[in-house]
Amino acid sequence: MMNSSRPYLVRALYEWIVDNGCTPHILVNAEYPGVRVPPGYASDGQIVLNVSPTAVRHLQMDNEAVSFEGRFGGVAQSLYIPSQAVMAIYARENGQGMVFDLEPPVPTDDEDLQDDEGPSDEPPRPSGRPSLKVVK
């Protein structure tokens, strides 16, 4: 089974957004296991974070997580976002980017899991693979 493409796409889109002079934002599932974001800033279990080079320090994007230091209310905070908790990355200026499907927090070995939507005309998708959509 292949690794999730999500961290690779997040890194590529981040670079594309910055290269085009725009401000990259990530939408994070703040309730995903392992997420470390400042308390009180999430709304409805989600938080939008400006991850531009001018807004954060020590940004690291690897296959496991996005981590950086950001300021909230003037106080430096260390943030840690597991890759699977990144729900979207987009440019603040025009909304261009990508939205990812929610993935279960614990990967399973059962490849036969289906969505609860019932029968479908489409062939089953491989589990753990994001479905990508353009954010307008």
mmCIF file of N, CA and C in Angstrom, residues 12-111:
data_model
loop_
_atom_site.group_PDB
_atom_site.id
_atom_site.type_symbol
_atom_site.label_atom_id
_atom_site.label_comp_id
_atom_site.label_asym_id
_atom_site.label_seq_id
_atom_site.Cartn_x
_atom_site.Cartn_y
_atom_site.Cartn_z
ATOM 1 N N ALA A 12 3.584 20.651 -1.941
ATOM 2 C CA ALA A 12 3.608 21.189 -3.304
ATOM 3 C C ALA A 12 2.720 22.418 -3.429
ATOM 4 N N LEU A 13 1.518 22.369 -2.866
ATOM 5 C CA LEU A 13 0.609 23.509 -2.951
ATOM 6 C C LEU A 13 1.123 24.688 -2.133
ATOM 7 N N TYR A 14 1.748 24.411 -1.003
ATOM 8 C CA TYR A 14 2.357 25.476 -0.200
ATOM 9 C C TYR A 14 3.378 26.234 -1.050
ATOM 10 N N GLU A 15 4.272 25.491 -1.698
ATOM 11 C CA GLU A 15 5.310 26.110 -2.533
ATOM 12 C C GLU A 15 4.681 26.897 -3.681
ATOM 13 N N TRP A 16 3.665 26.332 -4.319
ATOM 14 C CA TRP A 16 2.988 26.989 -5.436
ATOM 15 C C TRP A 16 2.324 28.293 -4.981
ATOM 16 N N ILE A 17 1.660 28.263 -3.841
ATOM 17 C CA ILE A 17 0.982 29.461 -3.321
ATOM 18 C C ILE A 17 2.009 30.549 -3.008
ATOM 19 N N VAL A 18 3.093 30.180 -2.304
ATOM 20 C CA VAL A 18 4.124 31.162 -1.941
ATOM 21 C C VAL A 18 4.812 31.708 -3.197
ATOM 22 N N ASP A 19 5.135 30.829 -4.151
ATOM 23 C CA ASP A 19 5.800 31.269 -5.389
ATOM 24 C C ASP A 19 4.950 32.257 -6.174
ATOM 25 N N ASN A 20 3.636 32.200 -5.998
ATOM 26 C CA ASN A 20 2.733 33.108 -6.694
ATOM 27 C C ASN A 20 2.425 34.358 -5.874
ATOM 28 N N GLY A 21 3.176 34.563 -4.798
ATOM 29 C CA GLY A 21 3.035 35.772 -3.994
ATOM 30 C C GLY A 21 1.774 35.821 -3.157
ATOM 31 N N CYS A 22 1.197 34.667 -2.879
ATOM 32 C CA CYS A 22 -0.025 34.628 -2.079
ATOM 33 C C CYS A 22 0.280 34.092 -0.676
ATOM 34 N N THR A 23 -0.735 34.125 0.184
ATOM 35 C CA THR A 23 -0.591 33.747 1.588
ATOM 36 C C THR A 23 -1.218 32.376 1.820
ATOM 37 N N PRO A 24 -0.393 31.359 2.112
ATOM 38 C CA PRO A 24 -0.959 30.023 2.336
ATOM 39 C C PRO A 24 -1.642 29.903 3.698
ATOM 40 N N HIS A 25 -2.847 29.357 3.672
ATOM 41 C CA HIS A 25 -3.593 29.058 4.896
ATOM 42 C C HIS A 25 -3.911 27.568 4.883
ATOM 43 N N ILE A 26 -3.901 26.954 6.070
ATOM 44 C CA ILE A 26 -4.343 25.571 6.165
ATOM 45 C C ILE A 26 -5.551 25.513 7.097
ATOM 46 N N LEU A 27 -6.505 24.680 6.718
ATOM 47 C CA LEU A 27 -7.673 24.401 7.545
ATOM 48 C C LEU A 27 -7.384 23.096 8.264
ATOM 49 N N VAL A 28 -7.470 23.114 9.589
ATOM 50 C CA VAL A 28 -7.066 21.972 10.406
ATOM 51 C C VAL A 28 -8.245 21.448 11.218
ATOM 52 N N ASN A 29 -8.353 20.129 11.280
ATOM 53 C CA ASN A 29 -9.293 19.470 12.191
ATOM 54 C C ASN A 29 -8.644 19.512 13.576
ATOM 55 N N ALA A 30 -9.045 20.467 14.395
ATOM 56 C CA ALA A 30 -8.424 20.689 15.701
ATOM 57 C C ALA A 30 -8.707 19.554 16.686
ATOM 58 N N GLU A 31 -9.663 18.675 16.358
ATOM 59 C CA GLU A 31 -10.009 17.574 17.262
ATOM 60 C C GLU A 31 -9.328 16.262 16.879
ATOM 61 N N TYR A 32 -8.520 16.291 15.822
ATOM 62 C CA TYR A 32 -7.812 15.090 15.381
ATOM 63 C C TYR A 32 -6.767 14.710 16.431
ATOM 64 N N PRO A 33 -6.605 13.415 16.744
ATOM 65 C CA PRO A 33 -5.631 13.008 17.763
ATOM 66 C C PRO A 33 -4.224 13.516 17.441
ATOM 67 N N GLY A 34 -3.581 14.115 18.430
ATOM 68 C CA GLY A 34 -2.212 14.580 18.274
ATOM 69 C C GLY A 34 -2.074 16.031 17.856
ATOM 70 N N VAL A 35 -3.174 16.670 17.471
ATOM 71 C CA VAL A 35 -3.107 18.076 17.056
ATOM 72 C C VAL A 35 -2.802 18.949 18.273
ATOM 73 N N ARG A 36 -1.812 19.828 18.117
ATOM 74 C CA ARG A 36 -1.477 20.811 19.157
ATOM 75 C C ARG A 36 -1.632 22.197 18.567
ATOM 76 N N VAL A 37 -2.717 22.866 18.930
ATOM 77 C CA VAL A 37 -2.958 24.257 18.542
ATOM 78 C C VAL A 37 -3.352 25.015 19.801
ATOM 79 N N PRO A 38 -3.173 26.341 19.806
ATOM 80 C CA PRO A 38 -3.511 27.100 21.016
ATOM 81 C C PRO A 38 -4.983 26.935 21.380
ATOM 82 N N PRO A 39 -5.277 26.679 22.649
ATOM 83 C CA PRO A 39 -6.675 26.532 23.064
ATOM 84 C C PRO A 39 -7.434 27.846 22.893
ATOM 85 N N GLY A 40 -8.703 27.726 22.553
ATOM 86 C CA GLY A 40 -9.555 28.905 22.441
ATOM 87 C C GLY A 40 -9.583 29.548 21.069
ATOM 88 N N TYR A 41 -8.782 29.057 20.133
ATOM 89 C CA TYR A 41 -8.769 29.659 18.797
ATOM 90 C C TYR A 41 -9.543 28.827 17.778
ATOM 91 N N ALA A 42 -9.840 27.583 18.092
ATOM 92 C CA ALA A 42 -10.595 26.732 17.171
ATOM 93 C C ALA A 42 -12.079 27.069 17.263
ATOM 94 N N SER A 43 -12.779 26.878 16.160
ATOM 95 C CA SER A 43 -14.220 27.094 16.109
ATOM 96 C C SER A 43 -14.852 25.889 15.434
ATOM 97 N N ASP A 44 -15.851 25.296 16.058
ATOM 98 C CA ASP A 44 -16.514 24.100 15.528
ATOM 99 C C ASP A 44 -15.512 22.984 15.228
ATOM 100 N N GLY A 45 -14.489 22.868 16.072
ATOM 101 C CA GLY A 45 -13.513 21.796 15.909
ATOM 102 C C GLY A 45 -12.509 22.036 14.805
ATOM 103 N N GLN A 46 -12.502 23.252 14.234
ATOM 104 C CA GLN A 46 -11.590 23.567 13.135
ATOM 105 C C GLN A 46 -10.862 24.864 13.434
ATOM 106 N N ILE A 47 -9.680 25.006 12.823
ATOM 107 C CA ILE A 47 -8.919 26.238 12.945
ATOM 108 C C ILE A 47 -8.233 26.507 11.611
ATOM 109 N N VAL A 48 -8.227 27.766 11.193
ATOM 110 C CA VAL A 48 -7.517 28.183 9.989
ATOM 111 C C VAL A 48 -6.222 28.847 10.432
ATOM 112 N N LEU A 49 -5.110 28.405 9.864
ATOM 113 C CA LEU A 49 -3.801 28.913 10.254
ATOM 114 C C LEU A 49 -3.073 29.514 9.059
ATOM 115 N N ASN A 50 -2.547 30.719 9.239
ATOM 116 C CA ASN A 50 -1.694 31.359 8.240
ATOM 117 C C ASN A 50 -0.316 30.740 8.398
ATOM 118 N N VAL A 51 0.161 30.053 7.374
ATOM 119 C CA VAL A 51 1.467 29.395 7.444
ATOM 120 C C VAL A 51 2.471 30.034 6.491
ATOM 121 N N SER A 52 2.272 31.327 6.185
ATOM 122 C CA SER A 52 3.199 32.017 5.281
ATOM 123 C C SER A 52 4.561 32.157 5.950
ATOM 124 N N PRO A 53 5.619 32.266 5.137
ATOM 125 C CA PRO A 53 6.971 32.398 5.702
ATOM 126 C C PRO A 53 7.114 33.610 6.628
ATOM 127 N N THR A 54 6.330 34.650 6.430
ATOM 128 C CA THR A 54 6.424 35.833 7.285
ATOM 129 C C THR A 54 5.617 35.697 8.571
ATOM 130 N N ALA A 55 4.723 34.713 8.629
ATOM 131 C CA ALA A 55 3.836 34.569 9.795
ATOM 132 C C ALA A 55 4.313 33.515 10.795
ATOM 133 N N VAL A 56 5.155 32.590 10.348
ATOM 134 C CA VAL A 56 5.573 31.493 11.225
ATOM 135 C C VAL A 56 7.092 31.366 11.241
ATOM 136 N N ARG A 57 7.580 30.664 12.260
ATOM 137 C CA ARG A 57 9.009 30.362 12.352
ATOM 138 C C ARG A 57 9.181 28.859 12.460
ATOM 139 N N HIS A 58 10.306 28.376 11.976
ATOM 140 C CA HIS A 58 10.680 26.962 12.097
ATOM 141 C C HIS A 58 9.644 26.034 11.466
ATOM 142 N N LEU A 59 9.114 26.435 10.305
ATOM 143 C CA LEU A 59 8.115 25.604 9.627
ATOM 144 C C LEU A 59 8.763 24.318 9.127
ATOM 145 N N GLN A 60 8.157 23.195 9.498
ATOM 146 C CA GLN A 60 8.585 21.898 8.999
ATOM 147 C C GLN A 60 7.370 21.164 8.472
ATOM 148 N N MET A 61 7.498 20.667 7.248
ATOM 149 C CA MET A 61 6.426 19.878 6.639
ATOM 150 C C MET A 61 7.054 18.560 6.207
ATOM 151 N N ASP A 62 6.742 17.497 6.944
ATOM 152 C CA ASP A 62 7.234 16.188 6.526
ATOM 153 C C ASP A 62 6.030 15.264 6.335
ATOM 154 N N ASN A 63 6.290 13.992 6.138
ATOM 155 C CA ASN A 63 5.181 13.076 5.846
ATOM 156 C C ASN A 63 4.304 12.803 7.057
ATOM 157 N N GLU A 64 4.809 13.098 8.265
ATOM 158 C CA GLU A 64 4.019 12.847 9.472
ATOM 159 C C GLU A 64 3.193 14.053 9.887
ATOM 160 N N ALA A 65 3.758 15.261 9.746
ATOM 161 C CA ALA A 65 3.072 16.418 10.317
ATOM 162 C C ALA A 65 3.591 17.728 9.742
ATOM 163 N N VAL A 66 2.810 18.778 10.013
ATOM 164 C CA VAL A 66 3.226 20.157 9.794
ATOM 165 C C VAL A 66 3.465 20.722 11.191
ATOM 166 N N SER A 67 4.637 21.306 11.413
ATOM 167 C CA SER A 67 4.911 21.902 12.718
ATOM 168 C C SER A 67 5.594 23.245 12.514
ATOM 169 N N PHE A 68 5.319 24.156 13.424
ATOM 170 C CA PHE A 68 5.902 25.497 13.345
ATOM 171 C C PHE A 68 5.634 26.246 14.634
ATOM 172 N N GLU A 69 6.247 27.406 14.733
ATOM 173 C CA GLU A 69 5.998 28.304 15.855
ATOM 174 C C GLU A 69 5.225 29.499 15.307
ATOM 175 N N GLY A 70 4.120 29.825 15.949
ATOM 176 C CA GLY A 70 3.306 30.964 15.539
ATOM 177 C C GLY A 70 2.944 31.808 16.743
ATOM 178 N N ARG A 71 2.532 33.027 16.488
ATOM 179 C CA ARG A 71 2.156 33.925 17.582
ATOM 180 C C ARG A 71 0.635 34.041 17.641
ATOM 181 N N PHE A 72 0.114 33.871 18.858
ATOM 182 C CA PHE A 72 -1.316 34.000 19.110
ATOM 183 C C PHE A 72 -1.479 34.954 20.270
ATOM 184 N N GLY A 73 -2.158 36.057 20.018
ATOM 185 C CA GLY A 73 -2.302 37.068 21.060
ATOM 186 C C GLY A 73 -0.942 37.570 21.535
ATOM 187 N N GLY A 74 0.034 37.608 20.621
ATOM 188 C CA GLY A 74 1.365 38.097 20.947
ATOM 189 C C GLY A 74 2.254 37.089 21.652
ATOM 190 N N VAL A 75 1.757 35.883 21.882
ATOM 191 C CA VAL A 75 2.528 34.867 22.592
ATOM 192 C C VAL A 75 2.936 33.765 21.612
ATOM 193 N N ALA A 76 4.238 33.454 21.580
ATOM 194 C CA ALA A 76 4.727 32.392 20.696
ATOM 195 C C ALA A 76 4.220 31.038 21.178
ATOM 196 N N GLN A 77 3.712 30.245 20.250
ATOM 197 C CA GLN A 77 3.189 28.912 20.549
ATOM 198 C C GLN A 77 3.796 27.920 19.557
ATOM 199 N N SER A 78 4.055 26.711 20.012
ATOM 200 C CA SER A 78 4.492 25.645 19.110
ATOM 201 C C SER A 78 3.271 24.848 18.681
ATOM 202 N N LEU A 79 3.091 24.717 17.369
ATOM 203 C CA LEU A 79 1.946 23.998 16.837
ATOM 204 C C LEU A 79 2.413 22.720 16.158
ATOM 205 N N TYR A 80 1.589 21.689 16.260
ATOM 206 C CA TYR A 80 1.883 20.398 15.649
ATOM 207 C C TYR A 80 0.595 19.870 15.046
ATOM 208 N N ILE A 81 0.614 19.655 13.731
ATOM 209 C CA ILE A 81 -0.588 19.202 13.035
ATOM 210 C C ILE A 81 -0.259 17.934 12.265
ATOM 211 N N PRO A 82 -0.720 16.764 12.730
ATOM 212 C CA PRO A 82 -0.510 15.545 11.940
ATOM 213 C C PRO A 82 -1.053 15.746 10.524
ATOM 214 N N SER A 83 -0.352 15.196 9.545
ATOM 215 C CA SER A 83 -0.734 15.409 8.140
ATOM 216 C C SER A 83 -2.202 15.101 7.878
ATOM 217 N N GLN A 84 -2.722 14.041 8.519
ATOM 218 C CA GLN A 84 -4.113 13.650 8.258
ATOM 219 C C GLN A 84 -5.117 14.647 8.839
ATOM 220 N N ALA A 85 -4.655 15.569 9.692
ATOM 221 C CA ALA A 85 -5.549 16.584 10.266
ATOM 222 C C ALA A 85 -5.664 17.810 9.366
ATOM 223 N N VAL A 86 -4.824 17.903 8.323
ATOM 224 C CA VAL A 86 -4.912 19.030 7.386
ATOM 225 C C VAL A 86 -6.106 18.761 6.467
ATOM 226 N N MET A 87 -7.122 19.609 6.572
ATOM 227 C CA MET A 87 -8.349 19.422 5.808
ATOM 228 C C MET A 87 -8.310 20.152 4.467
ATOM 229 N N ALA A 88 -7.494 21.239 4.393
ATOM 230 C CA ALA A 88 -7.397 22.014 3.160
ATOM 231 C C ALA A 88 -6.163 22.896 3.232
ATOM 232 N N ILE A 89 -5.648 23.270 2.062
ATOM 233 C CA ILE A 89 -4.632 24.309 1.948
ATOM 234 C C ILE A 89 -5.049 25.190 0.792
ATOM 235 N N TYR A 90 -4.981 26.516 1.001
ATOM 236 C CA TYR A 90 -5.451 27.431 -0.031
ATOM 237 C C TYR A 90 -4.788 28.790 0.135
ATOM 238 N N ALA A 91 -4.860 29.585 -0.944
ATOM 239 C CA ALA A 91 -4.339 30.949 -0.913
ATOM 240 C C ALA A 91 -5.422 31.874 -0.364
ATOM 241 N N ARG A 92 -5.063 32.669 0.635
ATOM 242 C CA ARG A 92 -6.034 33.587 1.244
ATOM 243 C C ARG A 92 -6.603 34.560 0.207
ATOM 244 N N GLU A 93 -5.767 34.996 -0.715
ATOM 245 C CA GLU A 93 -6.160 36.056 -1.646
ATOM 246 C C GLU A 93 -7.229 35.623 -2.640
ATOM 247 N N ASN A 94 -7.198 34.362 -3.087
ATOM 248 C CA ASN A 94 -8.136 33.958 -4.133
ATOM 249 C C ASN A 94 -8.811 32.602 -3.873
ATOM 250 N N GLY A 95 -8.486 31.963 -2.752
ATOM 251 C CA GLY A 95 -9.134 30.696 -2.408
ATOM 252 C C GLY A 95 -8.647 29.502 -3.194
ATOM 253 N N GLN A 96 -7.664 29.676 -4.073
ATOM 254 C CA GLN A 96 -7.192 28.539 -4.864
ATOM 255 C C GLN A 96 -6.392 27.596 -3.995
ATOM 256 N N GLY A 97 -6.652 26.309 -4.145
ATOM 257 C CA GLY A 97 -5.956 25.306 -3.358
ATOM 258 C C GLY A 97 -6.668 23.987 -3.451
ATOM 259 N N MET A 98 -6.705 23.260 -2.348
ATOM 260 C CA MET A 98 -7.260 21.917 -2.376
ATOM 261 C C MET A 98 -7.905 21.576 -1.035
ATOM 262 N N VAL A 99 -9.026 20.851 -1.108
ATOM 263 C CA VAL A 99 -9.711 20.341 0.081
ATOM 264 C C VAL A 99 -9.520 18.831 0.086
ATOM 265 N N PHE A 100 -9.259 18.266 1.254
ATOM 266 C CA PHE A 100 -9.043 16.835 1.382
ATOM 267 C C PHE A 100 -10.211 16.190 2.105
ATOM 268 N N ASP A 101 -10.504 14.936 1.763
ATOM 269 C CA ASP A 101 -11.515 14.169 2.489
ATOM 270 C C ASP A 101 -11.032 13.918 3.901
ATOM 271 N N LEU A 102 -11.969 13.815 4.822
ATOM 272 C CA LEU A 102 -11.620 13.413 6.185
ATOM 273 C C LEU A 102 -11.172 11.961 6.157
ATOM 274 N N GLU A 103 -10.152 11.660 6.956
ATOM 275 C CA GLU A 103 -9.683 10.287 7.056
ATOM 276 C C GLU A 103 -9.804 9.844 8.504
ATOM 277 N N PRO A 104 -10.043 8.560 8.725
ATOM 278 C CA PRO A 104 -10.133 8.088 10.102
ATOM 279 C C PRO A 104 -8.792 8.264 10.811
ATOM 280 N N PRO A 105 -8.812 8.585 12.110
ATOM 281 C CA PRO A 105 -7.572 8.820 12.835
ATOM 282 C C PRO A 105 -6.667 7.599 12.936
ATOM 283 N N VAL A 106 -7.243 6.403 12.993
ATOM 284 C CA VAL A 106 -6.427 5.207 13.143
ATOM 285 C C VAL A 106 -6.531 4.400 11.856
ATOM 286 N N PRO A 107 -5.400 4.225 11.138
ATOM 287 C CA PRO A 107 -5.466 3.428 9.913
ATOM 288 C C PRO A 107 -5.829 1.985 10.235
ATOM 289 N N THR A 108 -6.606 1.375 9.352
ATOM 290 C CA THR A 108 -7.018 -0.010 9.569
ATOM 291 C C THR A 108 -6.359 -0.893 8.525
ATOM 292 N N ASP A 109 -6.257 -2.169 8.826
ATOM 293 C CA ASP A 109 -5.710 -3.132 7.874
ATOM 294 C C ASP A 109 -6.808 -3.687 6.965
ATOM 295 N N ASP A 110 -8.051 -3.329 7.264
ATOM 296 C CA ASP A 110 -9.187 -3.847 6.503
ATOM 297 C C ASP A 110 -9.409 -3.000 5.259
ATOM 298 N N GLU A 111 -8.996 -3.509 4.116
ATOM 299 C CA GLU A 111 -9.125 -2.777 2.855
ATOM 300 C C GLU A 111 -10.565 -2.773 2.340
#
